[in-house]
CSV table of C-alpha atoms in Angstrom, one decimal:
chain,number,residue,atom,x,y,z
A,1433,UNK,CA,-17.8,-4.8,-2.9
A,1434,UNK,CA,-15.3,-3.9,-1.6
A,1435,UNK,CA,-13.1,-1.3,-1.7
A,1436,UNK,CA,-9.4,-1.7,-3.4
A,1437,UNK,CA,-6.7,0.7,-2.6
A,1438,UNK,CA,-3.5,1.1,-4.0
A,1439,UNK,CA,-0.4,1.5,-0.6
A,1440,UNK,CA,2.8,0.9,0.8
A,1441,UNK,CA,2.8,-2.0,3.2
A,1442,UNK,CA,4.8,0.5,6.1
A,1443,UNK,CA,1.3,2.6,5.7
A,1444,UNK,CA,-0.6,-0.4,7.4
A,1445,UNK,CA,1.9,-1.0,9.6
A,1446,UNK,CA,1.9,2.7,10.9
A,1447,UNK,CA,-1.6,3.5,10.8
A,1448,UNK,CA,-3.9,1.4,13.0
A,1449,UNK,CA,-7.2,3.0,11.0
A,1450,UNK,CA,-6.4,0.9,8.3
A,1451,UNK,CA,-6.7,-2.3,10.0
A,1452,UNK,CA,-10.8,-1.2,11.1
A,1453,UNK,CA,-12.2,0.2,7.9
A,1454,UNK,CA,-15.9,0.3,8.1
A,1455,UNK,CA,-16.5,-1.6,4.9
A,1456,UNK,CA,-14.5,-4.1,3.4
A,1457,UNK,CA,-11.6,-3.2,2.0
A,1458,UNK,CA,-8.8,-4.8,-0.2
A,1459,UNK,CA,-5.2,-3.2,0.0
A,1460,UNK,CA,-3.3,-3.9,-3.2
A,1461,UNK,CA,0.3,-3.4,-2.3
A,1462,UNK,CA,3.4,-3.6,-4.4
A,1463,UNK,CA,5.8,-6.5,-3.3
A,1464,UNK,CA,9.1,-3.9,-3.2
A,1465,UNK,CA,7.5,-2.3,-0.1
A,1466,UNK,CA,7.2,-5.3,1.5
A,1467,UNK,CA,11.0,-5.2,1.4
A,1468,UNK,CA,11.0,-1.8,2.6
A,1469,UNK,CA,9.0,-3.2,5.7
A,1470,UNK,CA,12.0,-5.2,6.7
A,1471,UNK,CA,14.8,-3.0,6.4
A,1472,UNK,CA,13.3,-0.4,8.6
A,1473,UNK,CA,11.4,-2.8,11.2
A,1474,UNK,CA,15.6,-3.7,11.4
A,1475,UNK,CA,16.9,0.0,11.3
A,1476,UNK,CA,18.4,1.8,14.6
A,1477,UNK,CA,16.7,5.0,13.2
A,1478,UNK,CA,13.8,6.1,14.9
A,1479,UNK,CA,11.1,6.6,12.6
A,1480,UNK,CA,8.5,8.3,14.8
A,1481,UNK,CA,9.1,11.5,17.3
A,1482,UNK,CA,8.0,8.8,20.1
A,1483,UNK,CA,10.4,6.0,21.2
A,1484,UNK,CA,7.3,4.1,22.4
A,1485,UNK,CA,5.6,4.6,19.1
A,1486,UNK,CA,8.5,4.0,17.1
A,1487,UNK,CA,8.9,0.7,19.3
A,1488,UNK,CA,5.3,-0.1,18.3
A,1489,UNK,CA,5.5,0.8,14.8
A,1490,UNK,CA,8.3,-1.2,14.7
A,1491,UNK,CA,6.5,-4.0,16.1
A,1492,UNK,CA,3.5,-3.8,14.1
A,1493,UNK,CA,6.1,-4.1,10.8
A,1494,UNK,CA,7.1,-7.5,12.5
A,1495,UNK,CA,4.0,-8.4,12.8
A,1496,UNK,CA,2.9,-7.8,9.2
A,1497,UNK,CA,6.0,-9.4,7.9
A,1498,UNK,CA,5.9,-12.6,9.9
A,1499,UNK,CA,2.6,-13.1,9.1
A,1500,UNK,CA,3.0,-12.3,5.3
A,1501,UNK,CA,6.1,-15.2,5.9
A,1502,UNK,CA,3.3,-17.5,7.0
A,1503,UNK,CA,3.5,-21.1,4.6
A,1504,UNK,CA,0.2,-19.9,2.8
A,1505,UNK,CA,0.4,-16.7,2.5
A,1506,UNK,CA,4.3,-16.7,1.2
A,1507,UNK,CA,3.4,-19.2,-1.1
A,1508,UNK,CA,0.5,-16.7,-2.8
A,1509,UNK,CA,2.7,-14.3,-2.8
A,1510,UNK,CA,5.8,-16.3,-4.3
A,1511,UNK,CA,3.8,-17.1,-7.3
A,1512,UNK,CA,2.9,-13.8,-8.3
A,1513,UNK,CA,6.9,-12.9,-8.3
A,1514,UNK,CA,7.1,-15.7,-11.0
A,1515,UNK,CA,5.4,-12.9,-13.6
A,1516,UNK,CA,5.9,-9.6,-13.7
A,1517,UNK,CA,2.8,-7.4,-12.8
A,1518,UNK,CA,1.4,-10.5,-11.5
A,1519,UNK,CA,-1.0,-10.2,-8.9
A,1520,UNK,CA,-1.2,-12.8,-5.6
A,1521,UNK,CA,-4.4,-14.3,-4.5
A,1522,UNK,CA,-6.0,-12.3,-2.1
A,1523,UNK,CA,-5.0,-12.6,1.3
A,1524,UNK,CA,-6.9,-12.2,4.4
A,1525,UNK,CA,-5.7,-9.2,7.0
A,1526,UNK,CA,-8.3,-9.6,9.8
A,1527,UNK,CA,-12.5,-9.7,9.2
A,1528,UNK,CA,-13.1,-7.1,6.6
A,1529,UNK,CA,-9.6,-7.0,5.3
A,1530,UNK,CA,-7.8,-8.7,2.4
A,1531,UNK,CA,-4.1,-8.2,0.8
A,1532,UNK,CA,-2.8,-8.1,-2.6
A,1533,UNK,CA,0.2,-7.6,-3.5
A,1534,UNK,CA,1.8,-7.2,-6.7
A,1535,UNK,CA,4.5,-8.4,-8.5
A,1536,UNK,CA,5.5,-4.4,-10.0
A,1537,UNK,CA,8.0,-3.7,-12.3
A,1538,UNK,CA,9.7,0.2,-12.2
A,1539,UNK,CA,9.8,0.9,-15.8
A,1540,UNK,CA,11.3,4.6,-14.9
A,1541,UNK,CA,8.5,6.0,-16.7
A,1542,UNK,CA,8.6,9.5,-14.3
A,1543,UNK,CA,12.2,9.8,-14.2
A,1544,UNK,CA,13.7,11.9,-11.5
A,1545,UNK,CA,10.3,12.7,-10.5
A,1546,UNK,CA,9.1,9.5,-8.3
A,1547,UNK,CA,11.7,6.9,-6.3
A,1548,UNK,CA,11.0,3.7,-7.6
A,1549,UNK,CA,8.6,2.8,-5.2
A,1550,UNK,CA,6.4,5.6,-5.3
A,1551,UNK,CA,6.7,4.6,-9.2
A,1552,UNK,CA,5.5,1.2,-8.7
A,1553,UNK,CA,2.5,3.0,-6.6
A,1554,UNK,CA,1.6,5.1,-9.5
A,1555,UNK,CA,2.3,2.4,-12.5
A,1556,UNK,CA,0.2,0.0,-10.6
A,1557,UNK,CA,-2.6,3.0,-10.2
A,1558,UNK,CA,-2.7,3.1,-13.6
A,1559,UNK,CA,-3.0,-0.2,-14.8
A,1560,UNK,CA,-6.1,-1.3,-12.4
A,1561,UNK,CA,-7.6,2.1,-12.1
A,1562,UNK,CA,-7.7,1.8,-8.7
A,1563,UNK,CA,-6.9,5.4,-5.7
A,1564,UNK,CA,-3.8,5.6,-4.1
A,1565,UNK,CA,-3.6,6.0,-0.5
A,1566,UNK,CA,-0.7,7.6,1.3
A,1567,UNK,CA,0.2,9.8,3.6
A,1568,UNK,CA,3.3,11.7,1.9
A,1569,UNK,CA,2.1,15.4,0.6
A,1570,UNK,CA,5.4,16.1,-1.0
A,1571,UNK,CA,4.0,12.9,-3.0
A,1572,UNK,CA,0.4,14.4,-4.2
A,1573,UNK,CA,1.6,17.0,-4.7
A,1574,UNK,CA,3.6,15.9,-7.2
A,1575,UNK,CA,1.0,13.6,-8.5
A,1576,UNK,CA,-0.8,16.8,-9.0
A,1577,UNK,CA,1.1,19.0,-10.4
A,1578,UNK,CA,2.8,16.0,-12.2
A,1579,UNK,CA,-0.6,15.7,-14.1
A,1580,UNK,CA,-0.6,11.9,-13.3
A,1581,UNK,CA,-3.8,10.1,-14.4
A,1582,UNK,CA,-4.7,8.0,-11.2
A,1583,UNK,CA,-7.0,9.3,-8.1
A,1584,UNK,CA,-5.2,10.0,-4.7
A,1585,UNK,CA,-6.3,10.5,-1.0
A,1586,UNK,CA,-4.3,11.2,1.8
A,1587,UNK,CA,-4.5,8.7,4.4
A,1588,UNK,CA,-6.4,11.8,6.9
A,1589,UNK,CA,-9.7,11.1,4.4
A,1590,UNK,CA,-9.9,7.6,4.4
A,1591,UNK,CA,-12.9,7.5,6.0
A,1592,UNK,CA,-14.3,9.6,3.4
A,1593,UNK,CA,-12.8,7.8,0.5
A,1594,UNK,CA,-14.7,4.0,1.5
A,1595,UNK,CA,-17.6,6.0,1.0
A,1596,UNK,CA,-19.8,4.7,-1.9
A,1597,UNK,CA,-20.4,7.9,-3.6
A,1598,UNK,CA,-16.7,8.3,-4.4
A,1599,UNK,CA,-16.4,5.3,-6.7
A,1600,UNK,CA,-19.7,6.6,-8.4
A,1601,UNK,CA,-19.5,7.6,-11.7
A,1602,UNK,CA,-21.7,10.8,-12.5
A,1603,UNK,CA,-23.3,11.0,-15.7
């Protein structure tokens, strides 16, 4: 059985290690974070400190959006967009990675504390009882301080997060 994580599409493009997991994984992504990929890849703003890295990341984003636009993948995503909170059929991304897109609905549950995509990530994590994976320390800190009932991992702890004992309930 593959490990599941709630994650933004940008993180999948940013972090190469997420594309080479030691075990099978499924990334569950809010659709709005895919839309964010289009904005970020076309911006003239520099996202990375190194220009070469910046161009590489934008190229990775372009590859991911191009892949998701392929007819079969697009059809899977479009089906999910018909109903709030629907999940797409899994989209393979390599031998051991699946992507599932969720048509999440930001219900403004967390008000001013979280932006709309963060809110969707939290709501999906709560609804599906699946851990959240992020690189944003401030986001993790706000989750903890707010007492939000989700399991969250920093991307630097990705290998730890996919270990068996993390998900095994202890009596």
